[in-house]
PDB file of C-alpha atoms and ligand atoms in Angstrom:
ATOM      1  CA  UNK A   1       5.971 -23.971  12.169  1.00  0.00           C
ATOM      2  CA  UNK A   2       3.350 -26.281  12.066  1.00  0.00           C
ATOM      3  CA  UNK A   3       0.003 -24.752  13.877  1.00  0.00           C
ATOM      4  CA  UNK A   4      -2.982 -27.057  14.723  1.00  0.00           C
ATOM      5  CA  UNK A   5      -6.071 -24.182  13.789  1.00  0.00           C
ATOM      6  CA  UNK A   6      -9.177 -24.223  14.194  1.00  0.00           C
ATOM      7  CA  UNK A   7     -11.747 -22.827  12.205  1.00  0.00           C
ATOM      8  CA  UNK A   8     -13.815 -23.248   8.921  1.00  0.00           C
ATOM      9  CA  UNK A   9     -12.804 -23.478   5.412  1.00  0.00           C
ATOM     10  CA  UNK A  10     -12.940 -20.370   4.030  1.00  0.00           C
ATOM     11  CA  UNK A  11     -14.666 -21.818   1.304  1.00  0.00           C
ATOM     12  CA  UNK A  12     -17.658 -22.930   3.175  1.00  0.00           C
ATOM     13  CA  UNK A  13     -18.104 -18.783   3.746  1.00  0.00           C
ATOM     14  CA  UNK A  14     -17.405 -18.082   0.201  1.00  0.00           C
ATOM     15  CA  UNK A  15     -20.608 -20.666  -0.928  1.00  0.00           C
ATOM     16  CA  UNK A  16     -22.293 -19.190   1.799  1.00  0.00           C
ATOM     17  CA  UNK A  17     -22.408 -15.639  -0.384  1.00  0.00           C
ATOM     18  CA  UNK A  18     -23.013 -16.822  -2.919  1.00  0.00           C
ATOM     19  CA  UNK A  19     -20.840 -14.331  -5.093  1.00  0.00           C
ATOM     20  CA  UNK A  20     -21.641 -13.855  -8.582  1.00  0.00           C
ATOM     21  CA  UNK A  21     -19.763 -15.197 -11.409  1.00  0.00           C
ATOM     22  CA  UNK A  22     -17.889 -11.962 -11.820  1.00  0.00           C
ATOM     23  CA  UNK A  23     -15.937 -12.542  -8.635  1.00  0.00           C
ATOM     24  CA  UNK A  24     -12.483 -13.260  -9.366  1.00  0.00           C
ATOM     25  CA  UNK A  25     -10.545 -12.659  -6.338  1.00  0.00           C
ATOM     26  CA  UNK A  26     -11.224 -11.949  -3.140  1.00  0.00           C
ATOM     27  CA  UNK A  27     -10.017  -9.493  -1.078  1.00  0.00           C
ATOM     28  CA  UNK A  28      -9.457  -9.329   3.257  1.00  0.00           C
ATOM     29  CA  UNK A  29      -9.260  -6.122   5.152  1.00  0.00           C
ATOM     30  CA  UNK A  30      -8.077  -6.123   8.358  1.00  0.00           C
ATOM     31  CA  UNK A  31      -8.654  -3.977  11.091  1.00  0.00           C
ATOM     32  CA  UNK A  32      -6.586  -0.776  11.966  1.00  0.00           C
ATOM     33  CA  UNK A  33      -7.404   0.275  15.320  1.00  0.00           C
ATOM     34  CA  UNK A  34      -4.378   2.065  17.106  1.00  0.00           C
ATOM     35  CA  UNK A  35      -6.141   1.990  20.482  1.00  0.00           C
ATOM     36  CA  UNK A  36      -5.315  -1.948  20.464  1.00  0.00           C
ATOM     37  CA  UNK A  37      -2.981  -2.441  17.932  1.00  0.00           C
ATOM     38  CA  UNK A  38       0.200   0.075  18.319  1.00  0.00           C
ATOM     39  CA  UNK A  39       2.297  -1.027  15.419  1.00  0.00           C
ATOM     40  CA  UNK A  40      -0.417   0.787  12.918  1.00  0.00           C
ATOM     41  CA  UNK A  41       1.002   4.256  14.035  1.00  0.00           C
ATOM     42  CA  UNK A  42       4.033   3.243  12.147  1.00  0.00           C
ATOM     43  CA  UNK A  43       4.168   4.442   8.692  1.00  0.00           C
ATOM     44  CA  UNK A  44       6.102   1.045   7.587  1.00  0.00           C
ATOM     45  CA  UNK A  45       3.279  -0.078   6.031  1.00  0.00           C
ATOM     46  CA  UNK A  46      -0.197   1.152   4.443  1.00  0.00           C
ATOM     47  CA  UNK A  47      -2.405   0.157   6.835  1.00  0.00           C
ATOM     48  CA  UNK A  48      -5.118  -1.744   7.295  1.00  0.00           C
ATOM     49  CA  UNK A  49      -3.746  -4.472   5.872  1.00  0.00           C
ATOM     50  CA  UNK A  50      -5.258  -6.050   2.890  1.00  0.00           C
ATOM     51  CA  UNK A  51      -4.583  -9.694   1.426  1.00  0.00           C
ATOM     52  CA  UNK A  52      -5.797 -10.934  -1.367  1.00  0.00           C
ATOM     53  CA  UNK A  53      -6.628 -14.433  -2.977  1.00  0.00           C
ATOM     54  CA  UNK A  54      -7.597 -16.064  -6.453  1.00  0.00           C
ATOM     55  CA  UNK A  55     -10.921 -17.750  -6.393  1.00  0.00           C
ATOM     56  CA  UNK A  56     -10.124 -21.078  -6.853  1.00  0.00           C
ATOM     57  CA  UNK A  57      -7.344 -20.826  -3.973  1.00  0.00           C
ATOM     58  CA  UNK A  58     -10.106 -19.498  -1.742  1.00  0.00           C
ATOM     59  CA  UNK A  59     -12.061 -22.727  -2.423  1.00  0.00           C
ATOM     60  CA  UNK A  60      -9.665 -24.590  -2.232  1.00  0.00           C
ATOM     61  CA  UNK A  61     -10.283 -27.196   1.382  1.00  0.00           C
ATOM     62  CA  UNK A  62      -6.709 -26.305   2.557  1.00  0.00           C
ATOM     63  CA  UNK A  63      -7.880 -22.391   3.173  1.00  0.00           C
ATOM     64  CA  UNK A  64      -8.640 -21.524   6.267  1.00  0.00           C
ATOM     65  CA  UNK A  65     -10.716 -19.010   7.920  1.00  0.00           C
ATOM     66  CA  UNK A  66      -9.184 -19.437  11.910  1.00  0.00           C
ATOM     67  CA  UNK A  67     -10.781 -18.588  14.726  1.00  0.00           C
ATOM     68  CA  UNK A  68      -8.689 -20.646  17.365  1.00  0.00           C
ATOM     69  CA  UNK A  69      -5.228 -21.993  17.681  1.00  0.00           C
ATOM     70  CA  UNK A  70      -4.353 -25.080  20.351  1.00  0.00           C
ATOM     71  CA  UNK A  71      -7.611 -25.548  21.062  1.00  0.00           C
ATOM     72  CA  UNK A  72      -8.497 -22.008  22.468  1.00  0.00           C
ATOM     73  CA  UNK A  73     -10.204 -18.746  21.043  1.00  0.00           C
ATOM     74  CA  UNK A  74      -7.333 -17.138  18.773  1.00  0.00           C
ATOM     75  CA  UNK A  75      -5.525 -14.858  21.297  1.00  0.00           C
ATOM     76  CA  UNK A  76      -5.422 -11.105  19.740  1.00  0.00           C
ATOM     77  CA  UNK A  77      -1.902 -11.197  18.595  1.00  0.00           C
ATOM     78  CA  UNK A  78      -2.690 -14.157  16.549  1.00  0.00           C
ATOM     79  CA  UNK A  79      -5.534 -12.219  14.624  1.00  0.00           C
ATOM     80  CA  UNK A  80      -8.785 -12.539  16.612  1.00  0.00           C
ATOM     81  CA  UNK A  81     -11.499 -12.473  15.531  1.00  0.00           C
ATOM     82  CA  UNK A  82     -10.669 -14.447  12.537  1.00  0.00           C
ATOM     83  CA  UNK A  83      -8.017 -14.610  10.009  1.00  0.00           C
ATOM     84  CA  UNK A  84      -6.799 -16.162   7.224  1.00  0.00           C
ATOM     85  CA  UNK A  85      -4.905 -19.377   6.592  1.00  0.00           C
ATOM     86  CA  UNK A  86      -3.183 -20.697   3.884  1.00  0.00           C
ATOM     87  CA  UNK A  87      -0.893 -23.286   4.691  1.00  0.00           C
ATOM     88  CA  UNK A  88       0.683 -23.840   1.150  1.00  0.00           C
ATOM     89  CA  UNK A  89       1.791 -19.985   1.181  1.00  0.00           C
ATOM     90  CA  UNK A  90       3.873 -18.032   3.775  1.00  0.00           C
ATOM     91  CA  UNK A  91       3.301 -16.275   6.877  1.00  0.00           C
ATOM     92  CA  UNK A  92       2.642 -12.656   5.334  1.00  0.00           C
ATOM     93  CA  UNK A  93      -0.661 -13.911   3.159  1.00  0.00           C
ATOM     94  CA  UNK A  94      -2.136 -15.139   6.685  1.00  0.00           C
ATOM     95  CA  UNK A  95      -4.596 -11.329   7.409  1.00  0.00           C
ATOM     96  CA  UNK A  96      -5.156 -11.168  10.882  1.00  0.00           C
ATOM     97  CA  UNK A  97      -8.567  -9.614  12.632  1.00  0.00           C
ATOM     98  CA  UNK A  98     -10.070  -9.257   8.833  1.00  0.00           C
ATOM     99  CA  UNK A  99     -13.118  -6.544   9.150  1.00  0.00           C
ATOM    100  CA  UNK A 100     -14.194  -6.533   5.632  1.00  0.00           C
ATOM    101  CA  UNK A 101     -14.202  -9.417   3.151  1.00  0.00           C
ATOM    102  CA  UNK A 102     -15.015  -8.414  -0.367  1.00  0.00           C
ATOM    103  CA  UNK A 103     -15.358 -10.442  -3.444  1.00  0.00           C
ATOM    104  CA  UNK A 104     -13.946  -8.326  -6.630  1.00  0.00           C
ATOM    105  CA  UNK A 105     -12.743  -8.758 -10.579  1.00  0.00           C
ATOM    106  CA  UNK A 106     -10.146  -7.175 -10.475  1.00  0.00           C
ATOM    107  CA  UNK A 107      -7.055  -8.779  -8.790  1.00  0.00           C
ATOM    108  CA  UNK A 108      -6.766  -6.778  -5.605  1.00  0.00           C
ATOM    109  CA  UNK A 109      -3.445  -5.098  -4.332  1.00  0.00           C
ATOM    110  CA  UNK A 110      -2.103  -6.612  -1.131  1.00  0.00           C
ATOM    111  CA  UNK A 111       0.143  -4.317   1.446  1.00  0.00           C
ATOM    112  CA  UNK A 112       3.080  -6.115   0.970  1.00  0.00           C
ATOM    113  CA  UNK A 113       2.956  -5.202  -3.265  1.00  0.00           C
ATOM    114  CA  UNK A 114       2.339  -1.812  -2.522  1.00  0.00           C
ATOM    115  CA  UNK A 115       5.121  -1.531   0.163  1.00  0.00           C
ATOM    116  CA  UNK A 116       7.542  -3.388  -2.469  1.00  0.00           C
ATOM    117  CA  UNK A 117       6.114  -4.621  -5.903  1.00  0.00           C
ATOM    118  CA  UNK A 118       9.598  -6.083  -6.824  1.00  0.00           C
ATOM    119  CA  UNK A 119      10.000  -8.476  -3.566  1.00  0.00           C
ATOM    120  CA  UNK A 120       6.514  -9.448  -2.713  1.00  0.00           C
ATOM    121  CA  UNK A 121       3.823 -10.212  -5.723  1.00  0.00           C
ATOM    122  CA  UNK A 122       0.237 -11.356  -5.205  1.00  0.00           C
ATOM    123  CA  UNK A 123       0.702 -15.559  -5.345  1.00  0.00           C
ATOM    124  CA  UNK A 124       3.357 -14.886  -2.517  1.00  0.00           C
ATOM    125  CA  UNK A 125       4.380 -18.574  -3.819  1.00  0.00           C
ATOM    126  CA  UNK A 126       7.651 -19.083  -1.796  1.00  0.00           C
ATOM    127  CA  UNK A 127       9.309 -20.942  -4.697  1.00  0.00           C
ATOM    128  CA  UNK A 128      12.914 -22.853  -3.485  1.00  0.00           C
ATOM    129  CA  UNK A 129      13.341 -22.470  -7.190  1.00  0.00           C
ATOM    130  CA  UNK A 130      12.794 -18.531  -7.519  1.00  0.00           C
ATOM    131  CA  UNK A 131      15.641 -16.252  -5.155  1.00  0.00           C
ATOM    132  CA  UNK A 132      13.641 -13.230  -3.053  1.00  0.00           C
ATOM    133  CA  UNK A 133      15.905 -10.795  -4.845  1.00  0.00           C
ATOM    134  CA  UNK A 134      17.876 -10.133  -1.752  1.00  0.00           C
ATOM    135  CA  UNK A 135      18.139 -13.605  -0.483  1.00  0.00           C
ATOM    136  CA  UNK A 136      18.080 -17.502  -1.051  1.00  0.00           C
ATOM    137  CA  UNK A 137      14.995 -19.370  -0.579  1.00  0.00           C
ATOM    138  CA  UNK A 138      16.050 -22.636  -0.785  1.00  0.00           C
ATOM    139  CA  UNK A 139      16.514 -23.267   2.636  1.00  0.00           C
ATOM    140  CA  UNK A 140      14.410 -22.657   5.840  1.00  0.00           C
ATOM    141  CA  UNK A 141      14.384 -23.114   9.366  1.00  0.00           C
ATOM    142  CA  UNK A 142      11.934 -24.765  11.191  1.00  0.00           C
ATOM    143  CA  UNK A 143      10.062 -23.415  14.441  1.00  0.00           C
ATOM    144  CA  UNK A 144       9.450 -26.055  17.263  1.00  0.00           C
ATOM    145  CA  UNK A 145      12.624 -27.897  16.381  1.00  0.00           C
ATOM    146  CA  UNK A 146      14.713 -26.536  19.313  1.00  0.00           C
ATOM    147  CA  UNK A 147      17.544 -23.959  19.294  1.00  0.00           C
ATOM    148  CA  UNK A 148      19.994 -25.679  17.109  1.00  0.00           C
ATOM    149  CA  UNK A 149      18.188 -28.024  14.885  1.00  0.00           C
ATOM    150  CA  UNK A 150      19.321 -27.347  11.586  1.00  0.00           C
ATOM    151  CA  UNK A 151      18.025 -25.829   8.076  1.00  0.00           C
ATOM    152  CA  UNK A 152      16.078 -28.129   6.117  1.00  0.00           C
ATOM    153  CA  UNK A 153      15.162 -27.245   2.157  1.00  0.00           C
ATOM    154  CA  UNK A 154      12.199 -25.736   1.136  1.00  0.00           C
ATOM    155  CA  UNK A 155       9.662 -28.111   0.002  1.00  0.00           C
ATOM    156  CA  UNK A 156       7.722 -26.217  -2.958  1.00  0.00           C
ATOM    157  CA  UNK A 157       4.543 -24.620  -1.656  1.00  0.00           C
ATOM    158  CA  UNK A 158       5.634 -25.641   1.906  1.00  0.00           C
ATOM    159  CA  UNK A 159       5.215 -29.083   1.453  1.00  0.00           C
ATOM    160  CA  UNK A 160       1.394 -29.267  -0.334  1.00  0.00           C
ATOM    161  CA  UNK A 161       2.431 -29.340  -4.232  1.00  0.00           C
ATOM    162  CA  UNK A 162       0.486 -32.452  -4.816  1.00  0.00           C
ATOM    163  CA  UNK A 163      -2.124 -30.927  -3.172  1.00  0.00           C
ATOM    164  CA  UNK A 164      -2.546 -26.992  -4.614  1.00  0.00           C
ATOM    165  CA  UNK A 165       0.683 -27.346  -7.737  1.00  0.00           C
ATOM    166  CA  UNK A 166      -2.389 -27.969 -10.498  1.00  0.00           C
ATOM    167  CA  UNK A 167      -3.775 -24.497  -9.481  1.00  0.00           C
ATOM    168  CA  UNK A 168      -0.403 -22.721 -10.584  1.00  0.00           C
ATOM    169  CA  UNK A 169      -0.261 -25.348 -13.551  1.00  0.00           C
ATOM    170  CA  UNK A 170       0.684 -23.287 -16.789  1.00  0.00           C
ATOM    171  CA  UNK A 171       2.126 -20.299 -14.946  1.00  0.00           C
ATOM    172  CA  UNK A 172       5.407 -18.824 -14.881  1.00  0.00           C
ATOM    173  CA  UNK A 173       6.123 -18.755 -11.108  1.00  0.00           C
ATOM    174  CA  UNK A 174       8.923 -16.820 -11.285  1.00  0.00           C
ATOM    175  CA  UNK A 175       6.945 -14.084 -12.783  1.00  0.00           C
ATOM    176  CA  UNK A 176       3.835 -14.763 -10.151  1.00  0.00           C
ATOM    177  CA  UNK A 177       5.833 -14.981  -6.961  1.00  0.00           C
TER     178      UNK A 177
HETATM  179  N1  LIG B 201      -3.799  -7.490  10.291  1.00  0.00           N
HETATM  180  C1  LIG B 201      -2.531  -7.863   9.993  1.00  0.00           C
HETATM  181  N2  LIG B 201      -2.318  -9.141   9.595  1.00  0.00           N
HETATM  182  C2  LIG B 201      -1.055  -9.538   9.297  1.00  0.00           C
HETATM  183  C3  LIG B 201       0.048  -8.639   9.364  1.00  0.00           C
HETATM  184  C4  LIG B 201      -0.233  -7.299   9.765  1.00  0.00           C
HETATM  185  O1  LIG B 201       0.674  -6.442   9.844  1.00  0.00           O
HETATM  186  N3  LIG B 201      -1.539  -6.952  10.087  1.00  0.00           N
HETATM  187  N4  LIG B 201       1.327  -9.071   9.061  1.00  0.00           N
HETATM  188  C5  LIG B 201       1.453 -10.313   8.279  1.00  0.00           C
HETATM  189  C6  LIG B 201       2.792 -10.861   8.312  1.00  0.00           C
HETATM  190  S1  LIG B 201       3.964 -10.078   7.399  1.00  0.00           S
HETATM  191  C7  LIG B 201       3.106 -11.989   9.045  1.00  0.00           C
HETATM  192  S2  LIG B 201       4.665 -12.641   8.952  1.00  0.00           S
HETATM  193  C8  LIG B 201       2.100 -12.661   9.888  1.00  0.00           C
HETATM  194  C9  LIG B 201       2.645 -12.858  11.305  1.00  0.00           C
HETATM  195  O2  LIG B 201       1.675 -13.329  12.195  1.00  0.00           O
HETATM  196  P1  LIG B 201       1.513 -14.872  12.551  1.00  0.00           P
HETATM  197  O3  LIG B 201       2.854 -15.333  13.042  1.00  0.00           O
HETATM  198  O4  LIG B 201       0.477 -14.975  13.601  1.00  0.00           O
HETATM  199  O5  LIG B 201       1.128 -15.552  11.267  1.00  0.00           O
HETATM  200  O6  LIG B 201       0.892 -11.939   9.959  1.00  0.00           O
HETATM  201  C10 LIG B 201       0.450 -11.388   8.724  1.00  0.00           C
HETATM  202  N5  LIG B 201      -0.865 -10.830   8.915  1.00  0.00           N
HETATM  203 MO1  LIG B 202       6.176 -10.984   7.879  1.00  0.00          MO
END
């Protein structure tokens, strides 16, 4: 689906703190409040959850920090306060209402590795390429098209490889998924 955000680019935060040169990731914690947010009570995940980025994809001007969606203050269910964007990666690397933001060395675990290492790794680089091991990903459906619009292939990192591909240059993506 494409969203028209607003916000800041996260990077403009990131210069902003000035993190030393030991940073190499950075890591989002969200909040986990069960008086607002009900699903946390579940035990399906390990909550709060935590995303995670590489430093150059947190500078990098496509990244995100949004704080409004359409024009309006991001309603809660869409991660208000603020949350993360990154358009060249899928919907589960997008933290909603992140509390804590911390810069770190080591790279940091997000919820959906620790809920299942084997199907969700830290680049969470949707790769047309690369099967989810129970399920193609070389085709997708797009939101906004209407009811019976059809599949259309996944374009590698959703359509912004000449963009963010030289980041991932040199990597074996189907080991970094
Ligand atoms: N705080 C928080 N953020 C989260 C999640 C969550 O459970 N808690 N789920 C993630 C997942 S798996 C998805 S698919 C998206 C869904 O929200 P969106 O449609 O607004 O991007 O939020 C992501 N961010
Ligand atoms: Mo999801």
């Amino acid at each position: 689906m494409v969203i028209p955000w607003v916000g800041l680019p996260l990077a403009s935060l990131v210069k902003w703190a000035e993190p030393t040169g030991n940073a190499k990731y950075v890591e989002f914690v969200t909040a986990n409040d069960p008086s607002t947010m009900p699903g946390v009570n579940s035990p399906i995940l390990d909550w709060p959850y935590t995303e995670g980025l590489r430093m150059d994809e947190a500078m990098n001007p496509l990244s995100i920090l949004a704080v409004g969606v359409f024009g309006e203050l991001l309603p809660n269910q869409n991660g208000a306060p603020v949350r993360l964007v990154v358009p060249w990666k899928y919907g589960f690397k997008g933290g909603k209402s992140i509390v804590k933001i911390r810069f770190v060395e080591k790279m940091p675990q997000s919820t959906w590795m620790q809920a299942a290492a084997s199907e969700y790794g830290f680049y969470a680089n949707v790769n047309p390429k690369v099967p989810h091991p129970r399920w193609s990903q070389s085709s997708e459906r797009p939101i906004g098209g209407g009811l019976f619009a059809g599949r259309i292939k996944t374009k590698m990192f959703n359509g912004y490889e000449s963009e963010v591909g030289q980041m991932y240059a040199g990597m074996d993506l189907r080991k970094n998924f």
